[in-house]
């Protein structure tokens, strides 16, 4: 999908550059002509956008993000569907994932640096948990540090709402960071799975 660079989606979002790829979607930096601002566009893979089950899951992620308003959680700006496309528009975080930051440092974080990441992430999770939303994929790849040093939690792609927090199909998540109950699948999950990760 990198051939989208330079194209404008739905006559509004001009794709500037490729950012990353996940299991369900590709993320691009884009220019929003209407907002006159840089945004992140999370574009569902074309083959999945034609599958009603995956499209519902993607729309559910958008609905989950729309209910969240916290300074350390990536801001949701909208969900777009049309012309064979389905994508979310989110705040563009001008920074790097914690995973890349750790790689660039070439050393473990100091205790103050670790607390500087954990405190905002824990605050964001506490807020989400109070809403009955569980992230279920807390990893260094989903924690971003912007150029000002602000820590932002992103990618609620497999987040579960409290009432539906039972994994019944293939277990989503990143195996190295999964809680035991999450890796077993079919078990009731709650905020403890995020704390474990």
Phi, psi and omega in degrees: 000003180295347178289356177284344182301127183095344179275158178246124180271132178051036177058026184218318188255106180273120183285125184261310181202157177284135178250310183188171183229139175234187182294328184250341190208166174242139182250133179234152164277137181219160174256122179271109184299323183287315180280342187055052183210156174280135179226170171254134178247120178257100188263121180295140177306138185305316182295326179284329181296340178270354181261118185301324181294311180292324179296320176297319180295319179295316178295326178294322176299317179299316180296321178298312181297325181297335182272359185253132176220095182216140184296342181248021174235133182307134183280134177272133182246340179168165176235131182236141178215132179160157180056036179077010181244151171219124180207157176255147175247127183227165173306138175272120178265110181276086183186204183227153173294151178305323179304315180289321179301317179296320179295319180293323179293322181070020180204162176292157175290147173287168179301312178299321178295319179298314178296326178296336176268313185295319184299310178292325178294316178296321176298318179296317180293319178302315178300310181298318181297324178296334177273359182079025181247128181242126186295310176069013176205052179283111178218165176299339178284342182252010175245123184248147176239116183281177186295339177271001180091002180287136180265130183228129178271129182233186175053076173271035186300331179238021180303145180242141173274146185313317183289339182241024187279049173237123179277119184243346177248204181305139186289117178279161177125179179255113189312318183295342184245000184287143172287158179304317182292329178288319181291336178284337179067157177069005180258152178290129180251154173212196185299339181296332179294324176290320179298319178300313182298000000 
